[in-house]
CSV table of C-alpha atoms in Angstrom, one decimal:
chain,number,residue,atom,x,y,z
A,1,MET,CA,-3.2,8.0,-17.4
A,2,GLU,CA,-5.5,10.7,-17.0
A,3,VAL,CA,-7.9,8.5,-18.8
A,4,PHE,CA,-7.8,5.3,-16.2
A,5,GLU,CA,-8.2,8.1,-13.6
A,6,GLU,CA,-11.8,9.4,-15.1
A,7,MET,CA,-12.6,5.6,-15.3
A,8,THR,CA,-11.8,4.4,-12.3
A,9,GLY,CA,-11.5,7.5,-9.9
A,10,PHE,CA,-7.9,6.7,-9.0
A,11,GLY,CA,-4.9,9.0,-9.0
A,12,TYR,CA,-1.5,8.4,-9.1
A,13,VAL,CA,-1.1,7.9,-5.5
A,14,ASP,CA,-3.9,5.2,-5.9
A,15,TRP,CA,-1.5,3.4,-9.0
A,16,VAL,CA,1.5,3.0,-7.2
A,17,ILE,CA,-0.5,1.5,-3.9
A,18,LEU,CA,-1.9,-0.8,-6.5
A,19,LEU,CA,1.7,-1.7,-8.0
A,20,VAL,CA,3.7,-2.2,-4.5
A,21,ILE,CA,0.3,-4.5,-3.5
A,22,LEU,CA,0.6,-6.3,-6.2
A,23,GLY,CA,4.2,-6.2,-6.3
A,24,SER,CA,4.2,-7.4,-2.2
A,25,THR,CA,2.1,-10.3,-3.6
A,26,VAL,CA,4.4,-11.7,-6.4
A,27,TYR,CA,7.1,-11.4,-3.8
A,28,SER,CA,5.4,-13.2,-1.2
A,29,LEU,CA,4.2,-16.0,-3.3
A,30,ILE,CA,7.9,-16.3,-4.1
A,31,LYS,CA,9.5,-16.4,-0.8
A,32,GLY,CA,6.8,-17.8,0.8
A,33,PHE,CA,4.6,-17.9,4.3
A,34,VAL,CA,7.0,-18.4,6.7
A,35,LYS,CA,9.7,-15.6,5.6
A,36,GLU,CA,7.2,-13.0,4.8
A,37,LEU,CA,5.2,-13.0,8.4
A,38,PHE,CA,8.5,-12.9,10.1
A,39,LEU,CA,9.1,-9.6,7.6
A,40,ILE,CA,5.9,-8.2,8.3
A,41,VAL,CA,6.4,-8.6,12.4
A,42,GLY,CA,9.9,-7.3,11.5
A,43,ILE,CA,8.6,-4.0,9.7
A,44,VAL,CA,6.3,-3.9,12.3
A,45,ALA,CA,8.1,-4.0,15.4
A,46,GLY,CA,10.7,-1.7,13.3
A,47,VAL,CA,8.9,0.8,12.8
A,48,VAL,CA,7.3,1.2,16.5
A,49,ILE,CA,10.8,0.7,18.0
A,50,ALA,CA,12.3,2.9,15.8
A,51,MET,CA,9.4,5.4,16.5
A,52,ARG,CA,10.3,5.1,20.4
A,53,PHE,CA,13.6,5.0,20.2
A,54,TYR,CA,14.6,7.7,17.1
A,55,PRO,CA,15.7,10.5,19.2
A,56,TYR,CA,18.3,8.5,21.5
A,57,VAL,CA,19.9,7.8,17.8
A,58,ARG,CA,19.1,11.1,16.9
A,59,ASP,CA,20.9,12.9,19.5
A,60,MET,CA,24.2,10.6,18.9
A,61,LEU,CA,24.0,11.4,15.3
A,62,MET,CA,23.9,15.2,15.8
A,63,ALA,CA,27.5,15.4,16.6
A,64,TRP,CA,28.5,14.1,12.8
A,65,ILE,CA,25.4,15.0,11.1
A,66,HIS,CA,24.3,18.6,12.2
A,67,SER,CA,21.2,18.3,10.3
A,68,PRO,CA,18.2,17.6,12.7
A,69,THR,CA,16.0,16.4,9.5
A,70,ILE,CA,18.7,14.6,8.5
A,71,SER,CA,19.8,13.4,12.0
A,72,THR,CA,16.0,12.6,12.9
A,73,VAL,CA,15.5,10.2,9.5
A,74,ALA,CA,18.8,8.8,9.7
A,75,GLY,CA,18.2,7.3,13.2
A,76,PHE,CA,14.7,6.2,12.7
A,77,VAL,CA,16.0,4.5,9.4
A,78,LEU,CA,18.7,2.9,10.9
A,79,ILE,CA,16.7,1.6,14.1
A,80,PHE,CA,14.2,0.1,11.6
A,81,ILE,CA,16.8,-1.6,9.4
A,82,LEU,CA,18.4,-3.3,12.1
A,83,VAL,CA,15.1,-5.0,13.8
A,84,CYS,CA,14.4,-5.8,10.3
A,85,ALA,CA,17.2,-7.4,9.6
A,86,LEU,CA,17.2,-10.1,12.8
A,87,PHE,CA,13.5,-10.9,11.9
A,88,VAL,CA,14.5,-11.7,8.5
A,89,ILE,CA,17.8,-14.0,9.2
A,90,LEU,CA,15.3,-15.6,11.7
A,91,GLY,CA,12.6,-16.0,9.6
A,92,ASN,CA,15.0,-17.3,6.8
A,93,ALA,CA,16.2,-20.3,9.6
A,94,ILE,CA,12.4,-21.5,10.3
A,95,SER,CA,11.7,-21.0,6.5
A,96,GLY,CA,14.6,-23.6,5.8
A,97,LEU,CA,12.9,-26.4,8.1
A,98,VAL,CA,9.5,-25.6,6.8
A,99,HIS,CA,10.8,-26.7,3.2
A,100,LEU,CA,12.8,-29.9,4.7
A,101,LEU,CA,9.3,-31.2,5.7
A,102,LYS,CA,7.9,-30.7,2.1
A,103,MET,CA,5.3,-28.1,2.9
A,104,GLY,CA,6.8,-25.7,0.0
A,105,PHE,CA,3.2,-25.5,-1.8
A,106,LEU,CA,1.4,-24.6,1.2
A,107,ASP,CA,3.9,-21.8,2.3
A,108,ARG,CA,3.8,-20.4,-1.3
A,109,PHE,CA,0.1,-19.9,-0.9
A,110,LEU,CA,-0.4,-18.6,2.3
A,111,GLY,CA,2.6,-16.3,1.1
A,112,ALA,CA,0.8,-14.7,-1.6
A,113,ILE,CA,-2.4,-14.0,1.0
A,114,LEU,CA,0.0,-12.5,3.2
A,115,GLY,CA,1.7,-10.4,0.5
A,116,ILE,CA,-1.5,-8.8,-0.1
A,117,LEU,CA,-1.6,-8.1,4.1
A,118,LYS,CA,1.9,-7.0,3.6
A,119,GLY,CA,1.4,-4.7,0.5
A,120,ILE,CA,-1.1,-2.7,3.0
A,121,LEU,CA,0.7,-2.7,5.5
A,122,ILE,CA,3.9,-0.9,3.4
A,123,CYS,CA,1.2,1.5,2.0
A,124,GLY,CA,-0.1,2.6,5.5
A,125,ILE,CA,3.2,2.8,7.6
A,126,ALA,CA,4.5,5.1,4.6
A,127,SER,CA,1.1,6.9,4.5
A,128,MET,CA,1.5,7.5,8.4
A,129,LEU,CA,5.2,8.3,7.6
A,130,ILE,CA,4.3,11.0,5.1
A,131,LEU,CA,1.5,12.7,7.4
A,132,ALA,CA,4.4,12.4,10.3
A,133,PHE,CA,7.3,14.0,9.1
A,134,ILE,CA,6.6,15.5,5.9
A,135,PRO,CA,5.1,19.0,6.4
A,136,LYS,CA,2.0,19.5,4.7
A,137,GLY,CA,2.2,15.4,3.7
A,138,GLU,CA,-1.4,14.9,3.6
A,139,ARG,CA,-1.6,17.7,0.3
A,140,LEU,CA,0.4,14.2,-1.3
A,141,LEU,CA,-2.4,11.8,-0.2
A,142,LYS,CA,-5.3,14.5,-0.7
A,143,GLY,CA,-6.9,13.1,-3.9
A,144,SER,CA,-6.5,9.4,-3.1
A,145,VAL,CA,-9.1,6.7,-3.0
A,146,LEU,CA,-7.0,4.2,-1.3
A,147,ALA,CA,-4.9,6.2,0.8
A,148,PRO,CA,-7.2,6.6,3.3
A,149,ARG,CA,-9.0,3.7,3.6
A,150,ILE,CA,-5.3,1.6,3.9
A,151,LEU,CA,-4.7,4.2,6.9
A,152,SER,CA,-7.9,3.1,8.6
A,153,LEU,CA,-7.1,-0.3,8.0
A,154,THR,CA,-3.5,0.1,9.9
A,155,ILE,CA,-4.8,3.0,12.6
A,156,GLY,CA,-4.1,0.3,15.1
A,157,ILE,CA,-0.2,0.5,15.1
A,158,PHE,CA,-1.3,4.6,16.0
A,159,SER,CA,-1.9,3.0,19.8
A,160,LEU,CA,2.1,2.0,19.6
A,161,LEU,CA,3.6,5.2,18.8
A,162,PRO,CA,4.4,7.9,20.8
A,163,ALA,CA,2.3,10.3,22.2
A,164,ASP,CA,3.5,13.8,20.1
A,165,VAL,CA,3.4,11.1,17.1
A,166,ARG,CA,0.1,10.3,17.3
A,167,GLU,CA,-1.6,13.3,17.9
A,168,ARG,CA,0.3,14.8,14.8
A,169,LEU,CA,-0.9,12.0,12.7
A,170,GLU,CA,-4.2,12.0,13.9
A,171,GLN,CA,-4.7,16.0,13.5
A,172,ARG,CA,-3.2,15.1,9.8
A,173,LEU,CA,-5.4,12.3,9.3
A,174,GLU,CA,-8.5,14.1,9.8
A,175,ARG,CA,-7.5,16.9,7.8
A,176,LEU,CA,-7.3,14.0,4.5
A,177,GLU,CA,-10.9,12.8,5.4
A,178,LYS,CA,-12.3,16.4,5.1
A,179,PRO,CA,-13.5,17.4,1.3
A,180,GLU,CA,-12.0,19.8,-0.6
A,181,GLU,CA,-14.1,23.0,-0.8
A,182,VAL,CA,-14.9,23.7,-4.4
A,183,THR,CA,-15.5,27.1,-5.7
A,184,TYR,CA,-17.1,28.1,-9.1
A,185,ARG,CA,-18.2,30.5,-10.6
A,186,GLY,CA,-22.2,30.6,-11.3
A,187,HIS,CA,-23.8,33.3,-13.7
A,188,ASP,CA,-25.1,35.5,-10.4
A,189,SER,CA,-23.0,34.5,-7.7
A,190,ASP,CA,-19.8,32.2,-6.5
A,191,ARG,CA,-20.5,28.9,-4.5
A,192,ALA,CA,-18.7,26.5,-2.9
A,193,LEU,CA,-19.7,23.2,-3.0
A,194,ARG,CA,-18.5,20.6,-0.6
């Protein structure tokens, strides 16, 4: 893996991102455009709705789960899954109609294109969640070539998030985009490179 990293500049996070995008493309080619469109809308709606309402579900779950971290994650995931499931059911129904009209090839071709976009969206949302909920999450993404670019593509979602989450993400994204200082010992003195 180190040979590939030297050749491409990609680290482990970048390879994971590429695999997610490739997997999403193949999956979407098989599933088709309509199902994937509804899934993407469901993912975005799921994240936005979960970000807005997870505190209410977290508070309800605190009666059974006494860990604030676990109840926060569980509340977010529960809302996210329910919203996504509703959109998937609707997408499956409409996809059936499209295939009855003999438009399957076009549905699959457009699905592959949409799969690329979905892979980027998934990686962007995952990166946002890492930055928002994992303390020092920017360390995980710091060496990545692709993560900052994908985050900049999905930055529009920031405006839909609650203000406190948005501020935390913006602060961590700034730290992620700053180059690290590299210190080395020269013959005469220590110097820092940017």
